[in-house]
Coordinates of C-alpha atoms and ligand atoms in Angstrom, one line a residue:
M1 CA -0.3 -0.1 -0.1
N2 CA 0.9 3.5 -1.0
L3 CA 0.9 5.9 1.8
I4 CA 0.9 5.4 5.1
I5 CA -0.8 8.4 6.0
V6 CA -3.0 8.7 8.8
T7 CA -5.0 11.4 8.3
S8 CA -7.3 12.8 10.5
I9 CA -10.3 15.3 11.2
H10 CA -7.3 17.0 10.4
S11 CA -4.5 15.0 9.9
D12 CA -2.7 12.7 8.0
L13 CA -0.3 11.0 10.2
F14 CA 2.7 8.5 8.9
Y15 CA 1.5 5.8 11.5
H16 CA 4.8 4.6 12.8
P17 CA 4.5 1.8 15.4
C18 CA 5.4 4.7 18.1
V19 CA 5.1 8.0 17.7
F20 CA 6.1 11.8 19.8
Y21 CA 5.9 12.8 22.6
N22 CA 5.4 12.8 26.2
I23 CA 5.6 15.0 29.1
C24 CA 4.8 13.1 32.2
M25 CA 4.1 16.6 34.2
F26 CA 4.8 15.4 37.5
R27 CA 7.6 13.6 36.6
Y28 CA 10.6 15.0 34.7
L29 CA 10.4 16.4 32.0
I30 CA 13.3 17.1 31.4
V31 CA 14.6 19.3 29.1
I32 CA 18.0 18.9 29.2
F33 CA 21.0 21.4 27.9
I34 CA 24.5 20.0 26.3
L35 CA 26.8 22.4 25.6
L36 CA 28.4 20.9 22.9
L37 CA 29.2 23.3 20.2
P38 CA 30.6 26.1 21.5
G39 CA 29.5 29.3 19.8
A40 CA 26.7 27.5 18.1
C41 CA 23.5 29.5 18.5
L42 CA 21.0 27.2 21.1
G43 CA 18.8 29.0 20.3
L44 CA 15.3 28.4 23.3
A45 CA 14.6 25.3 23.1
L46 CA 11.9 25.8 25.0
Q47 CA 10.9 28.9 22.7
T48 CA 8.3 30.9 24.1
I49 CA 5.2 30.3 21.6
Q50 CA 3.3 32.8 20.0
S51 CA 0.6 34.4 22.2
T52 CA -2.5 33.4 20.4
P53 CA -4.6 35.1 17.7
A54 CA -2.4 37.8 17.0
Y55 CA -2.9 37.7 13.9
T56 CA -1.1 38.5 10.9
P57 CA -2.8 39.1 7.2
A58 CA -0.2 36.6 5.8
Y59 CA -1.2 33.8 8.1
S60 CA 1.6 32.6 10.8
P61 CA 0.4 29.5 12.1
P62 CA 1.7 29.7 15.6
V63 CA 2.5 25.9 15.9
A64 CA 5.7 26.3 14.8
T65 CA 8.7 24.2 15.8
V66 CA 8.0 24.2 19.2
I67 CA 9.3 22.2 22.6
P68 CA 6.7 22.8 25.9
A69 CA 7.0 24.5 28.3
R70 CA 7.3 22.4 30.9
P71 CA 5.9 23.4 34.9
T72 CA 8.6 21.8 35.8
P73 CA 12.2 21.3 36.5
T74 CA 14.6 22.3 33.4
I75 CA 18.0 20.9 33.7
Y76 CA 20.7 22.2 32.5
F77 CA 24.4 20.0 32.1
A78 CA 27.1 21.0 31.8
P79 CA 29.8 22.1 29.0
T80 CA 31.6 18.2 28.0
P81 CA 29.6 15.6 26.8
T82 CA 29.9 13.4 29.9
Q83 CA 28.8 15.8 32.3
Q84 CA 26.1 14.7 34.8
A85 CA 25.7 17.4 37.0
A86 CA 22.7 18.3 37.2
T87 CA 21.6 23.3 38.1
P88 CA 18.1 24.1 38.4
A89 CA 17.0 26.2 35.4
P90 CA 16.4 29.4 37.4
T91 CA 13.0 29.3 36.0
A92 CA 11.0 26.1 34.7
G93 CA 10.2 27.6 30.8
I94 CA 11.8 28.9 28.3
T95 CA 15.8 29.8 28.5
P96 CA 18.0 31.4 28.3
A97 CA 19.8 31.7 24.2
S98 CA 23.3 29.8 24.9
P99 CA 26.2 28.5 23.2
S100 CA 23.7 24.7 23.5
E101 CA 22.1 21.5 22.3
S102 CA 19.4 20.6 24.3
F103 CA 18.5 17.0 24.3
T104 CA 14.5 16.5 25.2
V105 CA 13.7 13.1 27.3
L106 CA 10.0 12.7 27.1
Y107 CA 8.9 9.9 29.3
H108 CA 5.5 7.6 28.1
P109 CA 2.3 6.4 29.3
D110 CA 2.3 10.6 30.5
D111 CA 1.4 11.6 33.9
V112 CA 2.5 8.4 36.0
L113 CA 4.4 5.7 35.9
Y114 CA 3.7 2.3 37.2
Q115 CA 6.3 -0.2 39.2
G116 CA 5.3 -2.7 35.5
D117 CA 4.0 -0.8 32.9
Q118 CA 6.9 -1.2 29.5
V119 CA 8.1 2.3 29.7
S120 CA 8.8 4.4 26.0
I121 CA 11.5 6.5 25.9
E122 CA 11.1 9.2 23.5
V123 CA 15.2 11.1 23.3
V124 CA 14.5 14.3 21.3
S125 CA 17.2 16.3 19.1
P126 CA 18.4 19.7 20.2
P127 CA 17.6 21.9 16.7
N128 CA 20.6 21.9 14.2
L129 CA 22.3 18.5 15.1
N130 CA 23.6 16.2 13.3
L131 CA 22.4 12.5 14.4
K132 CA 22.4 10.9 11.8
D133 CA 24.4 7.9 12.0
S134 CA 23.8 8.5 16.0
S135 CA 22.9 5.8 18.3
L136 CA 21.3 6.1 21.8
T137 CA 21.4 3.5 24.6
V138 CA 19.6 3.3 27.6
R139 CA 21.4 1.5 30.8
V140 CA 18.9 1.0 33.8
D141 CA 20.5 1.5 37.0
P142 CA 24.5 1.6 36.4
P143 CA 26.7 -0.4 37.0
D144 CA 25.3 -3.4 37.2
G145 CA 21.3 -2.5 35.5
L146 CA 20.9 -3.9 31.7
N147 CA 21.5 -2.1 28.6
L148 CA 18.0 -1.2 26.3
D149 CA 18.5 -2.8 23.2
P150 CA 19.7 0.7 21.2
V151 CA 18.5 2.5 18.4
N152 CA 18.9 5.0 16.2
F153 CA 18.0 8.9 15.7
G154 CA 15.1 9.2 12.9
G155 CA 12.3 11.4 11.9
W156 CA 9.3 10.6 13.9
G157 CA 5.4 11.9 12.7
I158 CA 4.6 13.9 9.4
Q159 CA 6.3 17.0 12.4
G160 CA 9.0 14.6 11.3
R161 CA 11.1 15.3 14.8
N162 CA 14.4 14.3 14.7
E163 CA 14.1 11.7 17.7
A164 CA 15.5 7.9 19.4
T165 CA 12.6 6.4 20.2
L166 CA 12.6 3.2 22.9
L167 CA 9.7 1.4 22.1
W168 CA 8.2 -0.6 25.6
A169 CA 11.8 -1.0 25.7
W170 CA 12.1 -0.9 30.0
D171 CA 9.9 -4.1 30.7
T172 CA 9.7 -2.8 35.1
R173 CA 7.6 -5.3 35.7
N174 CA 10.6 -7.0 37.2
L175 CA 11.9 -4.1 39.1
D176 CA 10.4 -3.0 42.3
P177 CA 9.0 0.7 43.2
G178 CA 11.4 3.0 44.4
T179 CA 13.8 5.7 42.7
H180 CA 16.1 4.4 39.5
T181 CA 18.7 5.8 37.5
L182 CA 18.7 5.9 33.9
A183 CA 22.3 6.3 32.1
F184 CA 21.7 8.4 28.8
S185 CA 24.1 7.9 25.3
V186 CA 24.4 8.6 22.6
Q187 CA 26.8 7.9 20.7
P188 CA 29.8 8.1 18.3
Q189 CA 29.4 12.1 19.7
G190 CA 29.8 11.0 23.3
I191 CA 27.0 12.2 25.0
E192 CA 26.3 11.0 28.8
W193 CA 24.7 11.7 31.2
T194 CA 21.7 10.3 33.7
D195 CA 18.2 10.5 35.5
Q196 CA 16.3 9.5 38.1
V197 CA 12.2 8.1 37.1
S198 CA 9.7 6.4 39.7
L199 CA 7.4 4.0 39.7
L200 CA 4.5 4.0 41.9
P201 CA 3.6 0.0 43.3
S202 CA 1.3 -1.9 41.4
S203 CA -1.3 -1.3 44.9
D204 CA -1.1 2.4 43.4
L205 CA -2.9 1.8 39.6
P206 CA -6.7 3.1 40.4
P207 CA -8.9 -0.2 40.1
D208 CA -10.3 0.6 36.3
Q209 CA -6.8 1.6 34.9
A210 CA -5.7 -1.6 36.4
D211 CA -8.7 -4.0 35.2
A212 CA -8.6 -2.0 31.3
Q213 CA -7.9 -3.8 28.8
W214 CA -8.4 -4.4 25.3
A215 CA -12.1 -6.0 23.7
T216 CA -13.7 -5.7 19.9
T217 CA -16.9 -6.2 18.4
Q218 CA -17.7 -6.8 14.6
T219 CA -20.7 -4.3 13.0
Q220 CA -21.9 -4.6 9.9
C221 CA -19.0 -2.5 8.1
C222 CA -16.0 -3.1 11.0
T223 CA -13.9 -4.5 13.0
V224 CA -14.0 -2.1 16.7
Y225 CA -11.5 -2.4 19.2
Y226 CA -11.7 -0.3 22.6
I227 CA -10.3 -0.1 26.0
T228 CA -12.6 -1.5 28.9
N229 CA -14.5 0.9 31.4
T230 CA -14.2 3.7 29.5
A231 CA -16.8 5.6 28.2
S232 CA -16.3 4.2 24.8
E233 CA -17.6 0.7 26.9
R234 CA -19.9 2.6 28.3
D235 CA -21.8 3.9 24.7
L236 CA -19.8 0.8 22.6
S237 CA -24.0 0.1 20.9
T238 CA -24.8 3.9 19.7
L239 CA -21.3 4.2 18.8
T240 CA -20.9 0.7 16.6
S241 CA -25.2 2.6 15.4
L242 CA -23.0 5.1 14.0
I243 CA -19.9 3.9 12.4
D244 CA -21.7 1.8 10.2
E245 CA -23.9 4.2 8.9
Q246 CA -21.1 6.6 8.5
A247 CA -18.8 3.8 6.1
Q248 CA -22.4 3.5 4.2
L249 CA -23.1 7.0 4.3
S250 CA -19.0 6.5 3.0
I251 CA -19.9 4.4 0.5
D252 CA -23.0 5.7 -0.8
K253 CA -21.2 9.1 -1.7
M254 CA -17.9 8.4 -3.0
G255 CA -19.6 6.1 -5.5
A256 CA -17.7 3.0 -4.9
S257 CA -18.0 -0.7 -4.1
F258 CA -16.3 -0.6 -0.6
T259 CA -16.3 -4.1 0.9
Q260 CA -13.1 -3.8 2.9
P261 CA -12.9 -4.9 6.2
I262 CA -12.7 -1.8 8.1
T263 CA -10.7 -1.7 11.7
I264 CA -11.6 1.3 13.8
T265 CA -9.9 1.4 17.5
I266 CA -11.2 3.7 19.5
L267 CA -9.1 6.1 22.1
P268 CA -9.8 6.4 25.2
R269 CA -7.9 10.2 25.1
L270 CA -7.4 12.9 22.7
L271 CA -4.8 12.7 20.4
G272 CA -4.2 15.4 18.1
H273 CA -8.1 16.4 16.5
G274 CA -9.7 13.6 17.4
G275 CA -9.1 11.0 14.2
F276 CA -6.6 9.9 12.4
T277 CA -6.0 7.4 9.0
S278 CA -3.3 4.4 8.2
S279 CA -4.3 0.5 6.9
E280 CA -7.3 1.0 9.7
I281 CA -9.0 4.1 11.5
S282 CA -8.4 5.6 15.5
V283 CA -10.7 7.7 16.7
S284 CA -11.0 9.3 20.7
Y285 CA -14.2 8.4 22.3
L286 CA -13.7 10.4 25.7
D287 CA -17.1 13.1 28.0
R288 CA -13.7 15.6 28.3
N289 CA -13.1 15.4 25.2
Y290 CA -11.2 19.3 24.8
A291 CA -11.3 19.3 21.1
A292 CA -15.0 19.7 21.0
N293 CA -16.6 18.3 17.4
S294 CA -18.6 15.9 16.1
W295 CA -17.7 12.5 16.9
T296 CA -19.9 11.4 13.5
M297 CA -18.2 13.5 11.3
V298 CA -14.3 13.2 13.0
V299 CA -15.8 8.9 11.8
H300 CA -17.2 9.9 8.5
H301 CA -14.1 11.7 7.8
E302 CA -11.8 8.4 8.7
M303 CA -14.0 6.4 6.1
L304 CA -13.9 8.8 3.6
H305 CA -10.0 8.7 3.1
V306 CA -9.9 4.2 4.6
I307 CA -12.7 4.5 1.1
D308 CA -10.9 7.1 -1.0
G309 CA -7.3 4.9 -0.7
Y310 CA -9.1 1.8 -1.8
L311 CA -10.2 4.0 -4.9
G312 CA -6.4 4.8 -5.9
G313 CA -4.4 6.8 -7.3
D314 CA -1.0 6.7 -8.9
F315 CA -0.5 10.0 -6.3
R316 CA -2.9 11.8 -4.3
P317 CA -1.8 15.4 -3.3
T318 CA -2.2 15.7 0.6
I319 CA -4.3 19.0 -0.4
F320 CA -6.9 16.9 -2.4
V321 CA -6.9 13.8 0.2
E322 CA -7.7 16.0 3.7
G323 CA -9.9 17.8 1.0
L324 CA -12.4 15.7 -0.4
A325 CA -13.0 14.5 2.7
V326 CA -14.2 18.0 4.7
Y327 CA -16.0 18.4 0.5
M328 CA -17.7 15.0 1.7
A329 CA -18.5 15.2 4.7
G330 CA -20.0 18.9 3.9
G331 CA -17.8 20.1 7.0
H332 CA -14.4 19.6 9.3
Y333 CA -15.5 19.4 12.4
K334 CA -19.0 20.5 12.6
P335 CA -21.7 20.7 9.0
E336 CA -21.2 23.8 7.6
P337 CA -20.5 25.8 4.3
L338 CA -18.0 25.4 2.6
I339 CA -17.2 28.4 -0.2
P340 CA -19.2 31.1 2.0
R341 CA -16.5 30.1 5.1
A342 CA -13.5 30.9 2.6
A343 CA -14.7 33.8 1.0
A344 CA -14.0 35.2 4.8
L345 CA -10.7 34.0 4.9
L346 CA -10.0 36.6 1.6
E347 CA -9.0 40.6 2.1
G348 CA -11.8 42.8 3.5
Y349 CA -13.3 39.8 5.7
L350 CA -10.2 38.3 8.1
D351 CA -7.2 38.4 5.4
W352 CA -6.6 34.7 6.1
Y353 CA -6.3 33.1 2.7
L354 CA -3.3 31.4 2.2
P355 CA -1.9 31.2 -1.4
L356 CA -2.8 27.8 -2.8
K357 CA 1.4 26.3 -3.8
A358 CA 2.5 27.5 -0.6
L359 CA -0.4 25.0 0.8
A360 CA -0.2 23.0 -1.0
D361 CA 3.9 22.0 -0.4
D362 CA 3.8 22.6 3.1
F363 CA 0.2 21.5 4.1
Y364 CA 0.6 20.0 6.9
A365 CA 2.6 22.5 8.5
S366 CA -0.7 25.6 6.9
Q367 CA -3.0 26.6 9.8
H368 CA -5.0 23.3 10.0
E369 CA -8.4 24.9 9.8
I370 CA -7.5 27.6 6.6
G371 CA -6.0 24.3 5.0
Y372 CA -8.3 22.0 4.9
L373 CA -11.3 24.5 4.5
E374 CA -9.8 26.6 1.1
G375 CA -8.7 22.6 -0.2
A376 CA -12.4 21.3 0.2
S377 CA -13.8 24.5 -0.9
L378 CA -11.7 24.6 -3.8
I379 CA -12.5 21.2 -5.1
E380 CA -16.1 22.7 -4.5
Y381 CA -14.9 24.8 -6.5
M382 CA -14.1 22.3 -9.8
V383 CA -16.4 20.0 -9.4
N384 CA -19.2 23.1 -10.1
I385 CA -17.3 24.0 -12.7
Y386 CA -15.9 20.6 -14.1
G387 CA -18.5 17.9 -12.5
W388 CA -17.5 15.1 -10.2
D389 CA -16.5 12.9 -13.2
A390 CA -14.0 14.8 -14.1
F391 CA -12.9 16.0 -11.3
S392 CA -12.3 12.3 -9.9
A393 CA -10.5 11.8 -13.0
F394 CA -8.4 14.0 -12.2
Y395 CA -8.1 13.8 -8.6
R396 CA -7.5 9.7 -9.3
D397 CA -4.9 10.5 -12.7
I398 CA -1.8 12.4 -10.5
H399 CA 1.7 12.0 -11.1
I400 CA 4.7 12.8 -9.4
E401 CA 8.4 12.7 -10.1
E402 CA 11.0 11.9 -8.0
G403 CA 11.8 15.6 -5.7
E404 CA 8.7 17.3 -7.4
S405 CA 6.4 19.5 -5.9
Q406 CA 3.2 18.9 -5.0
S407 CA 2.3 22.1 -6.8
T408 CA 4.1 20.9 -9.4
A409 CA 2.1 17.7 -9.9
I410 CA -0.8 18.8 -9.8
D411 CA -0.1 21.9 -12.4
A412 CA 1.0 18.6 -15.0
A413 CA -2.9 17.1 -14.3
L414 CA -4.1 20.5 -14.3
K415 CA -3.3 21.1 -17.3
A416 CA -3.8 17.5 -18.9
H417 CA -7.0 17.2 -18.2
F418 CA -8.0 21.0 -17.8
S419 CA -6.1 23.2 -20.0
T420 CA -4.9 24.8 -17.2
T421 CA -2.5 26.1 -14.8
F422 CA -2.7 25.6 -11.0
D423 CA -2.0 29.6 -10.7
Q424 CA -4.8 29.9 -13.8
L425 CA -7.3 27.7 -11.4
E426 CA -6.8 29.7 -8.2
Q427 CA -7.1 32.6 -9.4
V428 CA -10.9 31.8 -11.0
F429 CA -10.4 30.0 -7.6
L430 CA -10.5 34.1 -6.3
S431 CA -12.8 35.8 -8.0
A432 CA -15.8 32.7 -7.4
L433 CA -14.5 33.6 -3.9
S434 CA -14.6 36.9 -3.8
E435 CA -18.4 36.9 -6.0
E436 CA -20.0 35.0 -2.9
P437 CA -22.2 36.7 -1.0
N438 CA -22.6 35.0 1.9
T439 CA -19.8 35.9 2.9
T440 CA -20.1 37.7 6.1
A441 CA -22.0 35.4 8.7
W442 CA -19.5 33.3 8.8
V443 CA -16.8 35.4 8.7
E444 CA -17.3 35.1 13.8
D445 CA -17.0 31.4 12.4
V446 CA -14.1 31.0 10.9
R447 CA -11.9 33.2 13.5
L448 CA -13.3 31.5 16.5
T449 CA -13.0 28.3 14.8
V450 CA -9.6 28.8 13.4
T451 CA -8.3 30.6 16.8
F452 CA -9.8 27.8 19.2
F453 CA -8.1 24.7 17.4
D454 CA -4.8 27.5 16.8
T455 CA -5.2 27.8 21.2
M456 CA -6.1 24.0 21.6
R457 CA -2.7 23.4 19.3
R458 CA -0.8 25.8 21.8
Y459 CA -2.4 23.6 25.2
Q460 CA -1.9 20.3 23.4
Q461 CA 2.0 21.4 23.4
I462 CA 2.4 23.1 26.2
L463 CA 0.4 20.7 28.5
D464 CA -0.6 17.4 26.7
P465 CA 1.7 17.5 24.3
S466 CA 1.4 13.3 23.7
A467 CA -1.5 14.7 22.0
Y468 CA 0.3 17.2 19.4
F469 CA -0.6 16.1 15.5
R470 CA 2.2 16.9 14.4
T471 CA 4.4 14.5 16.9
A472 CA 1.4 12.8 19.0
W473 CA 1.4 9.2 20.6
L474 CA -0.2 7.6 18.7
L475 CA 1.1 3.9 18.6
D476 CA 0.7 0.7 16.0
N477 CA -2.6 -0.2 17.6
Q478 CA -2.4 -3.8 16.8
A479 CA 1.1 -4.4 18.5
M480 CA -0.8 -2.2 21.7
R481 CA -3.5 -5.4 21.2
E482 CA -0.7 -7.9 20.8
R483 CA 1.8 -7.4 24.0
G484 CA -2.0 -6.6 26.0
I485 CA -0.7 -2.9 26.8
V486 CA -3.0 0.0 26.9
A487 CA -1.6 2.1 29.3
D488 CA -0.3 4.7 26.7
Y489 CA -4.3 5.3 25.6
L490 CA -5.6 5.3 29.1
R491 CA -3.2 7.9 31.6
H492 CA -3.0 10.8 30.0
P493 CA -2.1 14.5 31.8
D494 CA -4.4 15.1 34.8
T495 CA -4.0 17.5 37.3
P496 CA -6.4 20.2 37.5
N497 CA -5.3 22.2 35.8
N498 CA -5.2 20.4 33.0
L499 CA -8.4 19.8 33.5
A500 CA -10.0 23.2 34.2
L501 CA -8.3 23.5 31.3
E502 CA -9.9 21.7 28.6
T503 CA -13.3 22.3 30.4
L504 CA -12.9 25.4 30.0
F505 CA -12.6 24.4 26.1
I506 CA -15.6 22.4 26.1
T507 CA -17.1 26.2 27.3
A508 CA -15.8 27.7 24.4
S509 CA -16.8 25.4 21.8
Q510 CA -20.8 25.4 23.3
Q511 CA -20.4 29.3 23.3
I512 CA -18.8 28.7 19.1
S513 CA -21.9 26.9 18.7
A514 CA -24.4 28.8 20.8
R515 CA -23.0 31.7 18.3
Q516 CA -22.2 33.2 21.7
F517 CA -19.2 35.1 19.4
T518 CA -18.5 37.9 22.3
D519 CA -18.3 34.6 25.3
A520 CA -16.1 33.1 23.0
S521 CA -13.4 35.4 21.7
Q522 CA -13.1 35.9 26.1
T523 CA -12.7 32.8 27.4
L524 CA -10.8 31.8 24.6
L525 CA -7.9 35.4 25.8
V526 CA -8.5 33.2 28.9
I527 CA -7.2 30.1 27.7
S528 CA -4.7 32.2 26.7
L529 CA -4.1 34.3 29.3
I530 CA -2.6 31.4 31.3
L531 CA -0.7 29.4 28.8
D532 CA 1.2 33.3 28.9
A533 CA 1.3 32.7 32.4
F534 CA 3.4 28.8 32.1
E535 CA 5.2 29.7 29.6
Q536 CA 6.5 33.3 31.7
G537 CA 6.6 30.1 34.7
N538 CA 3.8 31.6 37.3
P539 CA 4.1 30.3 39.3
E540 CA -0.1 31.0 39.6
P541 CA -1.5 30.3 35.9
F542 CA -4.6 30.6 36.4
L543 CA -4.6 33.7 38.9
V544 CA -5.1 35.8 35.1
S545 CA -8.3 35.6 35.4
A546 CA -11.9 35.4 38.2
L547 CA -13.5 32.5 36.3
A548 CA -9.6 30.7 35.2
A549 CA -9.5 30.4 39.1
D550 CA -13.0 29.4 39.3
Y551 CA -12.8 26.6 36.5
L552 CA -8.6 25.3 38.5
S553 CA -10.4 25.5 41.7
I554 CA -13.8 23.4 40.6
S555 CA -12.1 21.0 38.7
A556 CA -9.2 20.9 41.8
N557 CA -12.1 20.8 45.0
L558 CA -13.8 17.6 42.3
Q559 CA -11.0 15.8 42.3
Q560 CA -10.2 16.0 45.5
Q561 CA -13.3 13.9 46.1
G562 CA -12.1 11.6 43.9
Y563 CA -15.0 13.4 40.9
E564 CA -13.6 12.9 37.0
V565 CA -14.5 16.1 36.3
Q566 CA -16.0 16.1 32.8
T567 CA -17.9 19.6 31.3
I568 CA -17.7 22.3 33.5
R569 CA -20.8 25.6 34.1
I570 CA -20.7 28.8 35.9
D571 CA -23.4 31.3 36.0
E572 CA -22.3 33.6 38.8
N573 CA -22.3 31.9 42.1
I574 CA -23.8 28.2 41.0
A575 CA -21.3 25.7 38.7
T576 CA -22.7 22.4 37.5
A577 CA -20.4 19.9 36.6
D578 CA -21.0 16.2 34.9
V579 CA -17.8 14.6 36.4
T580 CA -17.0 10.9 36.4
S581 CA -16.4 8.7 39.5
P582 CA -13.4 5.9 39.8
S583 CA -17.0 3.6 40.9
G584 CA -18.5 3.6 37.4
L585 CA -18.4 5.5 33.5
D586 CA -22.0 7.0 34.0
L587 CA -22.2 10.6 33.9
I588 CA -23.6 12.6 37.1
N589 CA -24.5 16.6 37.3
L590 CA -23.5 17.4 39.9
T591 CA -24.0 21.9 41.6
L592 CA -21.7 23.7 43.0
Q593 CA -22.0 26.5 44.8
R594 CA -19.9 29.3 45.4
R595 CA -19.3 29.8 49.6
D596 CA -17.2 32.7 51.1
G597 CA -15.3 32.9 48.2
Q598 CA -14.7 29.4 48.0
W599 CA -16.7 26.4 45.9
L600 CA -19.2 23.2 47.4
L601 CA -21.4 21.4 46.8
S602 CA -24.2 21.4 47.1
P603 CA -26.1 18.7 49.2
Ligands
ZN701 ZN1 -8.4 14.0 7.3

């Protein structure tokens, strides 16, 4: 099969049997600074992420090359390659530019490690360091412990982040709980350092996680895998009905005689924007889905990718692959008109339009929602002009030479099929958009959709980095099932900070859906201010606003009482919250009252 493309509502990911990032908030999210090249500029390993919606006409995505700031200590290593001494960083986040380079070490599963975990370790290369042919070795509890199998540095995820990934390499089943030492060695550079890692006793594992395991069910269209003791198990009959409906709908729309079995894995945590497709589909389903998109749309989008892949084509450019799924689904995260929303990107409205050639050549690094919207509305325009059959014949007949850009391949196919160039197509497309009469009505929706997801990805990069789509910790699901591993998908950052921010996102999404745009803007601004505060090392990031402080207080209060908050709604001194408890999967609605500045559960 040609593409390993994993697409998602939103992202096509290279489905490696392993993926990226993780940050263990309570653990060592260790950023190790090693001075390697005297005189070479480090740049900021933890660079400032652009503060939200300060959009400029030529949209510059705030999802640049960011290594997340940690709320945990940053450890600096002295300039010599074999150094072990660590000096606490003056602040937790941004580090001074200096002639140094940095490695970032990330552990999986997220959150905390328990005795018995199959631990994965990512060692992310410093920027601008050539580690081609370099390898990483990790020794556990030196000098007597075992070496983990060495791995080479290589690209990871659609971002192609250069890192060494030890997937499920550290088997802790026969280790004692407590602190263990890991000694890292990068060769042939001779860079070495050590790290301390804590394993909690396996008896501390929450019972619902300890009992969780893979399960499967067969529907008309699909083999569905899920993890027990999760919301997907609770709602399984609804989900499988939706899956069958969306599969049939997708097949009907694509006109395909598609009868192949489809494998769907339901993930209990959010990864990316909630959906990926490679040889199988992975979709997130959880109560606190802070991407707040329609599960039906996500499933439909990913189904369309599967059928699109089945229909084939020599080379399917990414802008059309993603554009087709959005076009066919009738929207990206929700049902929505495409051309009027794309017209809102033009000068005179948002002025966020991205030129098509550049977009086609660097699709996933471009602003996500704008790229998908432009791809989908371009297809709608072409189908309107040429008809579906002609568009489909063109799309399935694109070819690319080695080293050729995607836009060049598109250009050649356009000439062959429609006697036009990519530039000419763009000009008539822009002209059609500019004549769209219903644009103004969609400006705020587009603006807030873009702002929402930019802010959400920024949150992921800072506080839930395993979820960030370009480096998501999306694994080989089949291998996980064979090994009986569920923790990588079950565990995720779960501090009151995460709970408060994720519930704020859900509130912002509900406000956008209700077209309460002023309220939504305010909520997203509050989230941005909190994220700014995290990056600045502010010890009390939720004191940036009363709303932020309320969400944190409620989240922390409910967590202390054994509940996991899923949504929060505040009306002055009364709050309602949907929660789950360890004793059951059902959602419970609780009411809290503010008394003397404290949020207390109503009797
Ligand atoms: Zn997609």
